[in-house]
Coordinates of C-alpha atoms in Angstrom, one line a residue:
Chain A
X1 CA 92.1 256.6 105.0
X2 CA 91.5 255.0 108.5
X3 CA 94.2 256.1 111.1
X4 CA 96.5 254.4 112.4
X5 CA 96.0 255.0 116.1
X6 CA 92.0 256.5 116.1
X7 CA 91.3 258.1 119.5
X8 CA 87.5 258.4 119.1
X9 CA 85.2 260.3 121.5
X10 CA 87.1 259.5 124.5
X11 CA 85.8 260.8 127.9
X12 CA 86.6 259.4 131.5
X13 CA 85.7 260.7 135.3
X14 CA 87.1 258.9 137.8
X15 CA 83.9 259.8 140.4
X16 CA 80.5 259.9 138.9
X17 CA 79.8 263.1 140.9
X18 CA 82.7 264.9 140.0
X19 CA 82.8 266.7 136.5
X20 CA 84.3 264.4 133.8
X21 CA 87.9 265.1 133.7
X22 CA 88.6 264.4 129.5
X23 CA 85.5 265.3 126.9
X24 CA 85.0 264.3 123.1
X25 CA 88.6 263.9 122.8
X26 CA 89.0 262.6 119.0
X27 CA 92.8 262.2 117.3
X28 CA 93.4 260.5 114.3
X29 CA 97.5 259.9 114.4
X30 CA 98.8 258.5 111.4
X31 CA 102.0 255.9 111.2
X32 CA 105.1 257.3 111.8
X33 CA 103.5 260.6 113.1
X34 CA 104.8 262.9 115.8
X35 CA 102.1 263.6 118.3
X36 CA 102.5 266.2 121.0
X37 CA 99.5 266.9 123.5
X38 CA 100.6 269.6 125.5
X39 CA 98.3 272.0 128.3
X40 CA 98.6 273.2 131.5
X41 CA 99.3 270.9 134.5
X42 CA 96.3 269.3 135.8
X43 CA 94.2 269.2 132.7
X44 CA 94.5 265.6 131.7
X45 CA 97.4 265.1 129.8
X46 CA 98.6 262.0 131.0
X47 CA 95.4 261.0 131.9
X48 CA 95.0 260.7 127.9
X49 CA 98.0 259.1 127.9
X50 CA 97.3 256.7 130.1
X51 CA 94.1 255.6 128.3
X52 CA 96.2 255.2 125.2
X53 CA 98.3 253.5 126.7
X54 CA 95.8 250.8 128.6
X55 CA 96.8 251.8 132.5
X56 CA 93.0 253.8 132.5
X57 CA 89.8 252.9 131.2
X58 CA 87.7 255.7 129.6
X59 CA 84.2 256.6 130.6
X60 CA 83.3 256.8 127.0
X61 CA 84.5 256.2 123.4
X62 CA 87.7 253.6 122.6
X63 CA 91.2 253.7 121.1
X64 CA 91.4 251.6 118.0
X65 CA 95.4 250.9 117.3
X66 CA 96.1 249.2 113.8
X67 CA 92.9 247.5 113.8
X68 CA 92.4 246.8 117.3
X69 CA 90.6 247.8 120.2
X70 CA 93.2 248.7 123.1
X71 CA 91.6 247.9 126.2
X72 CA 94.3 246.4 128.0
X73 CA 98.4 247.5 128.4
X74 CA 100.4 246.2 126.4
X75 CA 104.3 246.4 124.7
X76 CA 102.9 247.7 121.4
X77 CA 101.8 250.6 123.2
X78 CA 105.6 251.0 125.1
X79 CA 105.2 253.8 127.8
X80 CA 108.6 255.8 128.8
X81 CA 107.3 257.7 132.1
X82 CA 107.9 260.7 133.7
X83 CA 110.0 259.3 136.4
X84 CA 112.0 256.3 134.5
X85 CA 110.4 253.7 136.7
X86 CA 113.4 251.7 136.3
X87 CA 113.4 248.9 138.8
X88 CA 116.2 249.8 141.1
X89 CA 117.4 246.5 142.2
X90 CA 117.9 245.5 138.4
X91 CA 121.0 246.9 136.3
X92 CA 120.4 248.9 133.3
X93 CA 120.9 245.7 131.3
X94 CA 118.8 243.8 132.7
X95 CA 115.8 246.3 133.6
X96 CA 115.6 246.1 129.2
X97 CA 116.2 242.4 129.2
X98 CA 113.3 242.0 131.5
X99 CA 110.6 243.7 128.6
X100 CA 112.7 241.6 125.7
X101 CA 112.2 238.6 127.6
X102 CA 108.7 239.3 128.4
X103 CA 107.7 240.2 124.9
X104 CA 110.4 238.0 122.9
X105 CA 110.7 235.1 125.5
X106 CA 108.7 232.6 122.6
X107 CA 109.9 234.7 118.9
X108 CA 113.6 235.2 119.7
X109 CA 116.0 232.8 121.0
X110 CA 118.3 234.0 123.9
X111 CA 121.4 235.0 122.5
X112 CA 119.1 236.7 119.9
X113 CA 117.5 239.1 122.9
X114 CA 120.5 239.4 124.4
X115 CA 121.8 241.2 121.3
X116 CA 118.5 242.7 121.1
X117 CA 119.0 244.4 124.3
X118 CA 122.8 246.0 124.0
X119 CA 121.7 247.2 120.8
X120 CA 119.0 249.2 122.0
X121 CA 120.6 250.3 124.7
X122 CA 123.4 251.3 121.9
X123 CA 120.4 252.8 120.5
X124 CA 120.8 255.5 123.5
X125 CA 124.5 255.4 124.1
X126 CA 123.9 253.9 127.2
X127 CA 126.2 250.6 126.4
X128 CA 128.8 251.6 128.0
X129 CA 127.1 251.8 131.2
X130 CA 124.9 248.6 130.8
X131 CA 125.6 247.0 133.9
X132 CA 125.6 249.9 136.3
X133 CA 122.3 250.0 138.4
X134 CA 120.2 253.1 138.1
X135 CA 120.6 254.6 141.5
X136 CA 124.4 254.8 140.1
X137 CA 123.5 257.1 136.8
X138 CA 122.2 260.5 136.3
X139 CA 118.6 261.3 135.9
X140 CA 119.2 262.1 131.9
X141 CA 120.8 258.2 131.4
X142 CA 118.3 256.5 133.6
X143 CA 115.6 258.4 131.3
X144 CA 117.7 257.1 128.3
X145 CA 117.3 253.7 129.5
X146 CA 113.9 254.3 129.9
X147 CA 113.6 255.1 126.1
X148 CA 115.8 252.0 125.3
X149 CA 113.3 250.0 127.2
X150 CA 110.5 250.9 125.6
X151 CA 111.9 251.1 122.0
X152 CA 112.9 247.5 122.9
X153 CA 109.5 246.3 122.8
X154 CA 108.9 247.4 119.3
X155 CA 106.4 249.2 120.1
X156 CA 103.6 250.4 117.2
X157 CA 103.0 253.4 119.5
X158 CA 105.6 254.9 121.2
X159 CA 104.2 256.9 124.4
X160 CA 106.5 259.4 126.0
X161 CA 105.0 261.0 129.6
X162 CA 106.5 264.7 130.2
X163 CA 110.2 262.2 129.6
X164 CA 112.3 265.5 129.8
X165 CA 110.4 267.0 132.5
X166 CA 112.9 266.1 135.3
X167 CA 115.7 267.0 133.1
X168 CA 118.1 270.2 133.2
X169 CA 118.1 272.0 130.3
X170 CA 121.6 270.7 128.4
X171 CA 120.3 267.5 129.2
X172 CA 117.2 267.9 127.8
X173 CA 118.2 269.2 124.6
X174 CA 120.2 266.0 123.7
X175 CA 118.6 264.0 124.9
X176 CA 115.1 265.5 122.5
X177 CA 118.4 265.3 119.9
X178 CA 118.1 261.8 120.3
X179 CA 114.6 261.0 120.5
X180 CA 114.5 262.9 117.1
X181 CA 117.4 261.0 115.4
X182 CA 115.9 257.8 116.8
X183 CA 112.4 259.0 115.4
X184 CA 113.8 259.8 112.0
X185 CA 115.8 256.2 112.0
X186 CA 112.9 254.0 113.2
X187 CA 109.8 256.0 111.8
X188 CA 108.3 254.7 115.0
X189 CA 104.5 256.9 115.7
X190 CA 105.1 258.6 118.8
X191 CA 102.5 260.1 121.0
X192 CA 104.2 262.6 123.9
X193 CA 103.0 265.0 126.7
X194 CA 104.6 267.7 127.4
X195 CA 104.6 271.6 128.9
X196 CA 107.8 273.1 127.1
X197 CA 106.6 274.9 124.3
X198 CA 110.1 275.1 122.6
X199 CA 109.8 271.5 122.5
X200 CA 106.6 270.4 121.8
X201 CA 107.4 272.8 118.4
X202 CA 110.7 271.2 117.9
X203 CA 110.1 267.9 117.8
X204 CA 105.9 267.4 116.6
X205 CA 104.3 266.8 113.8
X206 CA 101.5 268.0 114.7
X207 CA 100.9 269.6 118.4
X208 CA 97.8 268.8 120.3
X209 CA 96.5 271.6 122.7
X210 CA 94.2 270.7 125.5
X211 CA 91.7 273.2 127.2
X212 CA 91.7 273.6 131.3
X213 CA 90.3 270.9 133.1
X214 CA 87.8 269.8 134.2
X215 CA 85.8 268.2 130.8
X216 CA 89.2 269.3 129.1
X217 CA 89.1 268.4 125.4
X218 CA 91.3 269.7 122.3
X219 CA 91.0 273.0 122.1
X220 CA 93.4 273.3 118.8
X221 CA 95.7 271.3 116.5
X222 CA 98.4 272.9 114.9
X223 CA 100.7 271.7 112.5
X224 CA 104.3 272.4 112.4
X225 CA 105.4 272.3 108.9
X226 CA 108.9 272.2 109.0
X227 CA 111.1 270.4 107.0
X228 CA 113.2 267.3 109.0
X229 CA 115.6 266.6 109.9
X230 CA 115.5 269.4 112.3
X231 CA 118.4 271.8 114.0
X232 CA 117.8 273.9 117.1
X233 CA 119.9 276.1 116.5
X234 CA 118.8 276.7 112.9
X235 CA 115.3 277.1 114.1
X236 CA 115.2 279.5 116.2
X237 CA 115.7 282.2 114.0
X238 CA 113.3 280.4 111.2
X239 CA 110.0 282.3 110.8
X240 CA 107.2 279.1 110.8
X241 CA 109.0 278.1 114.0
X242 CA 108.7 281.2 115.6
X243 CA 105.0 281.5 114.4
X244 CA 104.2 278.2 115.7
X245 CA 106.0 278.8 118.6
X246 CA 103.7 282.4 119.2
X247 CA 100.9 280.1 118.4
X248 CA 100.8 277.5 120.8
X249 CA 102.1 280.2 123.5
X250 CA 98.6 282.4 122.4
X251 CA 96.9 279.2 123.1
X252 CA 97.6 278.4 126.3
X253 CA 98.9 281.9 128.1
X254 CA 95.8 284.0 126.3
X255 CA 93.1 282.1 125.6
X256 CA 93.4 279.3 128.2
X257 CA 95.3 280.5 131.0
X258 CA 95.8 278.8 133.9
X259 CA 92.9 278.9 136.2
X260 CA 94.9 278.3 139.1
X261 CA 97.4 281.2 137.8
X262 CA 94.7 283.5 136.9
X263 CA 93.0 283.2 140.3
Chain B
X1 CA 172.8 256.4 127.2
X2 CA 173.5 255.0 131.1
X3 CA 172.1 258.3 132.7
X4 CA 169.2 257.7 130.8
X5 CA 168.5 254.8 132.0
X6 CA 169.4 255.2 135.0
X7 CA 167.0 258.4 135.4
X8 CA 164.0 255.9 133.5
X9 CA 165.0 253.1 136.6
X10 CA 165.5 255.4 139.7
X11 CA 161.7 257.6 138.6
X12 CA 160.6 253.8 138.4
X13 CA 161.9 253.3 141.6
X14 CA 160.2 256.7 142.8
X15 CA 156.7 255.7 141.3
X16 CA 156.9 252.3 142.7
X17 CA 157.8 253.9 146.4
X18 CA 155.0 256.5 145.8
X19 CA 152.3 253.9 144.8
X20 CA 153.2 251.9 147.6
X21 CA 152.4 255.5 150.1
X22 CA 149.0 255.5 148.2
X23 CA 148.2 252.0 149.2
X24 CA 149.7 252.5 152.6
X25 CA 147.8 256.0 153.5
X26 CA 144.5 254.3 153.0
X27 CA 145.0 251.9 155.7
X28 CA 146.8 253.9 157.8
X29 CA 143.6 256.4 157.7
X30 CA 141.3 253.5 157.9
X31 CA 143.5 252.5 161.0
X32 CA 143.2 256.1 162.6
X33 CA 139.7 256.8 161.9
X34 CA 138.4 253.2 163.7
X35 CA 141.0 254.2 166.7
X36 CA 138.9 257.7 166.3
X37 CA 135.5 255.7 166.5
X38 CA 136.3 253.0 169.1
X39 CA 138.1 255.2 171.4
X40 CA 134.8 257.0 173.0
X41 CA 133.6 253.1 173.6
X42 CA 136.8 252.7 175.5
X43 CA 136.6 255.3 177.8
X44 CA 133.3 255.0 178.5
X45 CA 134.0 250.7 179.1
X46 CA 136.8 252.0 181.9
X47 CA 134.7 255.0 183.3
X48 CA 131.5 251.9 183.8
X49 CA 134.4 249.8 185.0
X50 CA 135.8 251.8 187.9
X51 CA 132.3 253.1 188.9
X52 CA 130.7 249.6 189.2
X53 CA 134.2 248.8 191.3
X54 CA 134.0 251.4 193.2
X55 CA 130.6 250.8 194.0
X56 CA 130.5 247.5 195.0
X57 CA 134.2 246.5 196.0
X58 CA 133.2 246.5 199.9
X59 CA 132.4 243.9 202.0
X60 CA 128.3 243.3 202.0
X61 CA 128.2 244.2 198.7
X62 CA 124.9 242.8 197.1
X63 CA 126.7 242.4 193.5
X64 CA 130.2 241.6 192.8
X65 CA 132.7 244.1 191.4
X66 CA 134.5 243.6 188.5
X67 CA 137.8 242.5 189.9
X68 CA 135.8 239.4 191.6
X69 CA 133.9 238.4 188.8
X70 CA 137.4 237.9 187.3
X71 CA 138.6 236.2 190.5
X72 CA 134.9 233.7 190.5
X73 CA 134.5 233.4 186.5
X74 CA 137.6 233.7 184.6
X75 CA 136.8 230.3 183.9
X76 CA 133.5 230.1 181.9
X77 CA 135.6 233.1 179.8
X78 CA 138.8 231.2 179.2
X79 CA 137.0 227.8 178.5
X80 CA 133.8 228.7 176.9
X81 CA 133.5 225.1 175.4
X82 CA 134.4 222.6 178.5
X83 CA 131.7 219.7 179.4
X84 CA 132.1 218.0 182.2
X85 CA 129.1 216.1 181.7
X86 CA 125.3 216.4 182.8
X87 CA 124.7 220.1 183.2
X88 CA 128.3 221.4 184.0
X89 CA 128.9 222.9 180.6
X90 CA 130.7 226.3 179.0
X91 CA 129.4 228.7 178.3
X92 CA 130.0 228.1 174.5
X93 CA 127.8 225.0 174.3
X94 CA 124.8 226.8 176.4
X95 CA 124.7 229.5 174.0
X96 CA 125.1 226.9 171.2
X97 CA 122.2 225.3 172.0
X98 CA 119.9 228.2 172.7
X99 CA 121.4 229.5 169.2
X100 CA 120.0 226.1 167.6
X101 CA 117.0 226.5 169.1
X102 CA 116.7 230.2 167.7
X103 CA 117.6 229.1 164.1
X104 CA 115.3 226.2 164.2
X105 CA 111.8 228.5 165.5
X106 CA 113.1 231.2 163.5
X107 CA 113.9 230.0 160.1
X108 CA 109.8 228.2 160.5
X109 CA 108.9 231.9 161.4
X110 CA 110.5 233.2 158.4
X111 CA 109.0 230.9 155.9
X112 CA 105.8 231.0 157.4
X113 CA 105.4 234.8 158.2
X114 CA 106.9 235.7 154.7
X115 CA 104.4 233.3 153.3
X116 CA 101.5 234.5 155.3
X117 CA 102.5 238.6 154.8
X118 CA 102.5 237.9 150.9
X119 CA 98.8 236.3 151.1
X120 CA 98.0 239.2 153.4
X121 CA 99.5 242.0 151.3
X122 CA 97.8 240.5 148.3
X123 CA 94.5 239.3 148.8
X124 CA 92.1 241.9 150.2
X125 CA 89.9 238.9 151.6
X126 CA 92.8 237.6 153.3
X127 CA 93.5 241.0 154.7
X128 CA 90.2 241.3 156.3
X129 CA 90.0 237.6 157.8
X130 CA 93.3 237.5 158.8
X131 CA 95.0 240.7 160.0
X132 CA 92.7 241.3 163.0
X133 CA 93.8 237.9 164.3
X134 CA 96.9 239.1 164.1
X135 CA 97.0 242.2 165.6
X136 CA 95.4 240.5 168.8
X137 CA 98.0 237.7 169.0
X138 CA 101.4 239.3 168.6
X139 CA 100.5 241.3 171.4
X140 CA 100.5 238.2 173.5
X141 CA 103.4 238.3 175.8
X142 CA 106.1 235.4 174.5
X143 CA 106.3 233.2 177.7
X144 CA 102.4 233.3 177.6
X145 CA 102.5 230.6 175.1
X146 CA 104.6 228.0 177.2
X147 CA 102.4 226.7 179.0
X148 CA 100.2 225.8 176.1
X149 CA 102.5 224.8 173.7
X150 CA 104.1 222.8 177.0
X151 CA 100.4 220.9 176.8
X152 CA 100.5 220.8 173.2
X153 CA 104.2 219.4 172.3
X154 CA 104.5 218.0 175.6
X155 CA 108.1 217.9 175.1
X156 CA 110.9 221.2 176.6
X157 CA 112.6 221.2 173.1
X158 CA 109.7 221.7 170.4
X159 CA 108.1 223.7 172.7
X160 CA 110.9 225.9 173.3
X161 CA 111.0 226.4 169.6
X162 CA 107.6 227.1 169.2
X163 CA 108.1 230.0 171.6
X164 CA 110.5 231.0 169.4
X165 CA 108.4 230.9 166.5
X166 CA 105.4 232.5 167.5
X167 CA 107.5 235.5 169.1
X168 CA 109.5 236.0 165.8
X169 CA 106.6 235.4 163.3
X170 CA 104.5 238.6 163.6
X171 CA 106.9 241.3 162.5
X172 CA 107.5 239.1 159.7
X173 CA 104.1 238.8 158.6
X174 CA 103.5 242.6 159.2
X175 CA 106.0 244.4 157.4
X176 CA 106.0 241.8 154.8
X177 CA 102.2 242.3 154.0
X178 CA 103.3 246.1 154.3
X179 CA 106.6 245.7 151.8
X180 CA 103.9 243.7 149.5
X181 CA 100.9 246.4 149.5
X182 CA 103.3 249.2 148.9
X183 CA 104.7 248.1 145.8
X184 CA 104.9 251.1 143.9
X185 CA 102.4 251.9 141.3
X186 CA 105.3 252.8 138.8
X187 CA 106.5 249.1 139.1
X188 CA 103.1 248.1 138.5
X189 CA 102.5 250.1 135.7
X190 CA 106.1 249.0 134.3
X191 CA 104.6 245.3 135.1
X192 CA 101.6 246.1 132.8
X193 CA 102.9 247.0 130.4
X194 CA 105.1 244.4 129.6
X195 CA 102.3 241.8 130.6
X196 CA 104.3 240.8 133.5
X197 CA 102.0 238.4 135.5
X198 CA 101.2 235.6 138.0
X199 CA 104.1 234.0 139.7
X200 CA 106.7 236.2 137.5
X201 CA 105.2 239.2 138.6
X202 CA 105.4 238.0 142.2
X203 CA 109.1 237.1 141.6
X204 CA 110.6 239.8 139.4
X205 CA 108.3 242.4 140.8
X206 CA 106.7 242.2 144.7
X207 CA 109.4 240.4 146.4
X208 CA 112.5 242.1 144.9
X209 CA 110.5 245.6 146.0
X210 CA 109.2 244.3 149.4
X211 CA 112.5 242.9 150.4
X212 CA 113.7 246.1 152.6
X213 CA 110.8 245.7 154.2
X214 CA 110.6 242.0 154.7
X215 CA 114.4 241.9 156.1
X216 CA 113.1 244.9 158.7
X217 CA 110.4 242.5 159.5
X218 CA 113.6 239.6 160.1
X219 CA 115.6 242.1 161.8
X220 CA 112.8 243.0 164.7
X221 CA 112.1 239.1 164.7
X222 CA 115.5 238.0 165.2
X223 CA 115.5 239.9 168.4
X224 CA 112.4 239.1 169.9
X225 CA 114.0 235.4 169.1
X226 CA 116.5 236.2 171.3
X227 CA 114.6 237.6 173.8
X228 CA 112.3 235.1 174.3
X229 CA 114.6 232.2 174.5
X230 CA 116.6 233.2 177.6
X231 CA 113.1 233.5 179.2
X232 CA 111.7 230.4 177.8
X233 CA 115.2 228.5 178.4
X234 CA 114.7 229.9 182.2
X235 CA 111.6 227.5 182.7
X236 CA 111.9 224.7 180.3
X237 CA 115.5 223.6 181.8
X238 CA 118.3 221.3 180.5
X239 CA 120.4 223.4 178.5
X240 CA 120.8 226.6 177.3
X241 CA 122.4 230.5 178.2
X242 CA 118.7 231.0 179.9
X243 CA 118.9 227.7 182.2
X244 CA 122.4 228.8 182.6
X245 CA 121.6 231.8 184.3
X246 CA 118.9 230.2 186.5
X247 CA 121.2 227.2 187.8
X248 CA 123.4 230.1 187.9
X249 CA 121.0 232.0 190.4
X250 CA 119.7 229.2 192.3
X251 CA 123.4 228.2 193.4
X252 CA 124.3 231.8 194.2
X253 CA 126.9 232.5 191.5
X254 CA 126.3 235.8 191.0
X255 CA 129.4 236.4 189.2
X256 CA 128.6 233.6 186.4
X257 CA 125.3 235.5 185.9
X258 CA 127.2 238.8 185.1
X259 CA 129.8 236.8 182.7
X260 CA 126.6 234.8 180.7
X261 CA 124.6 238.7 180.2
X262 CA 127.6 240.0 178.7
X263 CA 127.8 236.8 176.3
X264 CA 123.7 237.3 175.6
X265 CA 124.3 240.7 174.3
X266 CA 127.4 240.1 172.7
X267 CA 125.3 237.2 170.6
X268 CA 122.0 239.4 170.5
X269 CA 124.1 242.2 168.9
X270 CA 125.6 239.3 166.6
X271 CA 122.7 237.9 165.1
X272 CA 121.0 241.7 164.9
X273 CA 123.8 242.5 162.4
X274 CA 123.9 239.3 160.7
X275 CA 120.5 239.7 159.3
X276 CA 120.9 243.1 159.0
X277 CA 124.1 242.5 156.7
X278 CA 121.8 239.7 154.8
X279 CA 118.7 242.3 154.1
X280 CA 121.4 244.9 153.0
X281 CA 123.1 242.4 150.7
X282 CA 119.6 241.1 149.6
X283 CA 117.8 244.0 149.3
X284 CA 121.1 245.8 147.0
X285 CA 119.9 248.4 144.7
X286 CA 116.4 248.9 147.0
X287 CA 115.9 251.3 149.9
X288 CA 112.8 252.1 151.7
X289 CA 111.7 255.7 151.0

């Protein structure tokens, strides 16, 4: 079986006299898969991402996605990033009209996107607050706009960069509540980046660790076999959980400690 | 049955006095806080007003105090708008035509430095041809241009205008190239990824980001504008607040000139908040940062 989204042999440096910052990076991520590349900061997480995603070029090897050679952005490869990137002078609305118009202006008429849009944004539970501008929400809803955005686009990929990093930690936790929910309803293949172990466990199919940068590569894969759908509060006392859990934490405070923390 | 209702109509009564205290107490606050605010300005307006009369309320005196600037111009305040014909104007109509002549060089500076900041911010060619001209012109001192836009127009009006326009344009074209270059790479990204390009990109993307920076670059022109035409008014003649003052001088009316600087400022201060109330309302939802 050929995957569905093959990262094959990808390497990038940004300066040729620099060490290469990503090395032999090779994922197969099948449909409907939950992907989460996690490592310390620095070690070209998001540079992966990015690559994936079509915002960086690698050095060496390609991305095939359903078929197709990415080597340029694009909506099936919808991006939620770390910081929202919600364009302040639009409302929330109207920041996920924007991508529906862009990539439904010719297939969908316009009281077809329009309905497109609140339901999405229903999607998050942000309809009620549709028309308020971001600087006017909390960082948690602007991020939840940010997901409503992307899932707009009907993405084949969806690619999450460190989404709940900014968050507070009751935030976070519904908000990875509804990223699940929405994962289990749409079956959309997700790629994310992340730091939080806890997380990374919760919500993955399969976890992705990276080695230290520089010419960081996967050091391990490991697969989280629990059942879905999934309960926090259930998990925490469940015994694969908390070996997976130990795992991943072995992985990257044992093994591959931060340099800059070891120093 | 009666007490009941008349308990339900006088606690009626008793919410409708109450809500009518909460729309009241607003005001009343909004009332005391801008008597809290302007008060300082007062005091400081009299304590300017008795000093300058004090110091110059003796015979000899080379300016006039305040009381005789009443006594000589209470006039040109009253009857800002009176024309007697020829040159013998209010003030009203001087500053209306030096206003025109504002709005005229500075709405072609807008366009034109807006257009010319975009090209600059964009095109990295256009950067490097371009921007080094620029630095060395808008250096140039406004009234340095008369003379040779005197030669070129031949003519006090366009060339009072084009004074106008020169002064006003480089700000504009600066921060506007600025506002365009610093589009942040988020936006960009955002931009990317939904294939956002060409003109829409320019229109849903680079101007709705650069517009804080591009209504700074209005706000700094609009007052050079204003600068520059009392100056330029001063030596092209006919009419306007800066010939105004100059007829003003040359006939000894000391007074008037005293009168038509309060009315520059006044208008300076005007149009300073005008655009600055246009950028704000323009630029909603954006802030530099």
């Amino acid at each position: 079986m050929t995957a569905f989204l093959a990262i094959t042999d990808i390497g990038i440096r940004f300066n040729p006299a620099a060490p290469a910052v990503l090395v032999d990076v090779t994922l197969p991520i099948a449909q409907g898969e939950y992907i989460s590349v996690i490592g310390h900061s620095g070690c070209g997480k998001s540079t992966l991402l990015n690559i994936v995603a079509g915002l960086l070029e690698a050095t060496d090897g390609g991305v095939i996605l359903d078929g197709r050679e990415v080597n340029s952005p694009g909506p099936d490869r919808a991006v939620v990033f770390q910081n929202h990137s919600l364009l302040p002078w639009l409302s929330c609305r109207e920041n996920v009209r924007l991508a529906v118009d862009q990539v439904f202006g010719r297939s969908k008429s316009r009281a077809e996107r329009a309905e497109w849009v609140d339901e999405n944004l229903a999607l998050v539970r942000m309809g009620a607050h549709a028309d308020k501008r971001p600087g006017e929400i909390s960082g948690g809803m602007k991020q939840r706009v940010g997901i409503a955005r992307a899932l707009a686009m009907q993405p084949k990929v969806l690619l999450l960069d460190e989404p709940f990093g900014a968050l507070d930690a009751l935030t976070r936790a519904h908000l990875q509540d509804q990223v699940m929910e929405i994962h289990a309803r749409l079956g959309t293949t997700v790629m994310m980046i992340t730091h939080d172990v806890d997380e990374a466990v919760l919500l993955s199919d399969r976890i992705v660790m990276l080695t230290n940068g520089p010419e960081a590569t996967i050091g391990e894969i490991l697969t989280v076999d629990l059942p879905r759908p999934r309960s926090r509060l259930t998990l925490v006392k469940d015994p694969v959980f908390i070996a997976a859990r130990a795992a991943v934490m072995r992985f990257l405070y044992d093994r591959h400690r931060n340099p800059a923390e070891a120093a | 049955m009666n007490t009941v209702i008349g308990g339900t109509a006088s606690r009626e009564i008793a919410i409708a006095e109450s809500s009518l205290v909460v729309r009241l107490k607003p005001l009343a606050l909004k009332l005391r806080s801008g008597l809290v605010n302007l008060a300082p300005l007062a005091v400081m307006l009299v304590v300017i007003g008795v000093v300058w009369q004090l110091a110059t309320d003796h015979p000899g005196a080379g300016l006039p105090s305040p009381m005789k600037i009443w006594a000589d111009s209470h006039d040109l305040i009253l009857h800002p708008f009176y024309d007697h014909g020829g040159l013998d104007k209010g003030l009203g109509l001087h500053l209306f035509a030096s206003l025109q002549r504002v709005a005229l060089g500075f709405a072609l500076a807008a366009i034109v430095g807006v257009a010319l900041g975009m090209l600059v911010g964009t095109s990295a060619l256009a950067m490097r041809g371009l921007d080094p001209i620029f630095q060395v012109l808008r250096t140039v001192p406004p009234l340095a241009w008369l003379p040779l836009s005197l030669a070129a127009f031949r003519e006090a009006q366009p060339s009072a205008i084009f004074v106008i326009f020169i002064t006003a344009i480089w700000p504009v074209i600066i921060n506007t190239a600025v506002g365009v270059r610093n589009v942040p790479q988020d936006y960009r990204n955002v931009a990317k990824v939904i294939q956002l390009r060409g003109p829409k990109f320019f229109t849903r993307i680079v101007l709705p980001s650069a517009a804080p920076y591009i209504f700074t670059g209005l706000r700094i022109g609009i007052g050079l504008s204003w600068l520059a035409i009392v100056a330029a008014e001063m030596l092209i003649g006919g009419v306007g607040i800066g010939f105004f003052i100059w007829d003003a001088w040359n006939s000894s009316n000391i007074s008037d000139i005293v009168v038509a600087l309060i009315y520059v400022g006044l208008v300076g201060f005007c149009l300073d908040r005008l655009v600055a109330l246009a950028g704000r309302f323009a630029a909603r939802g954006t802030s530099i940062t």
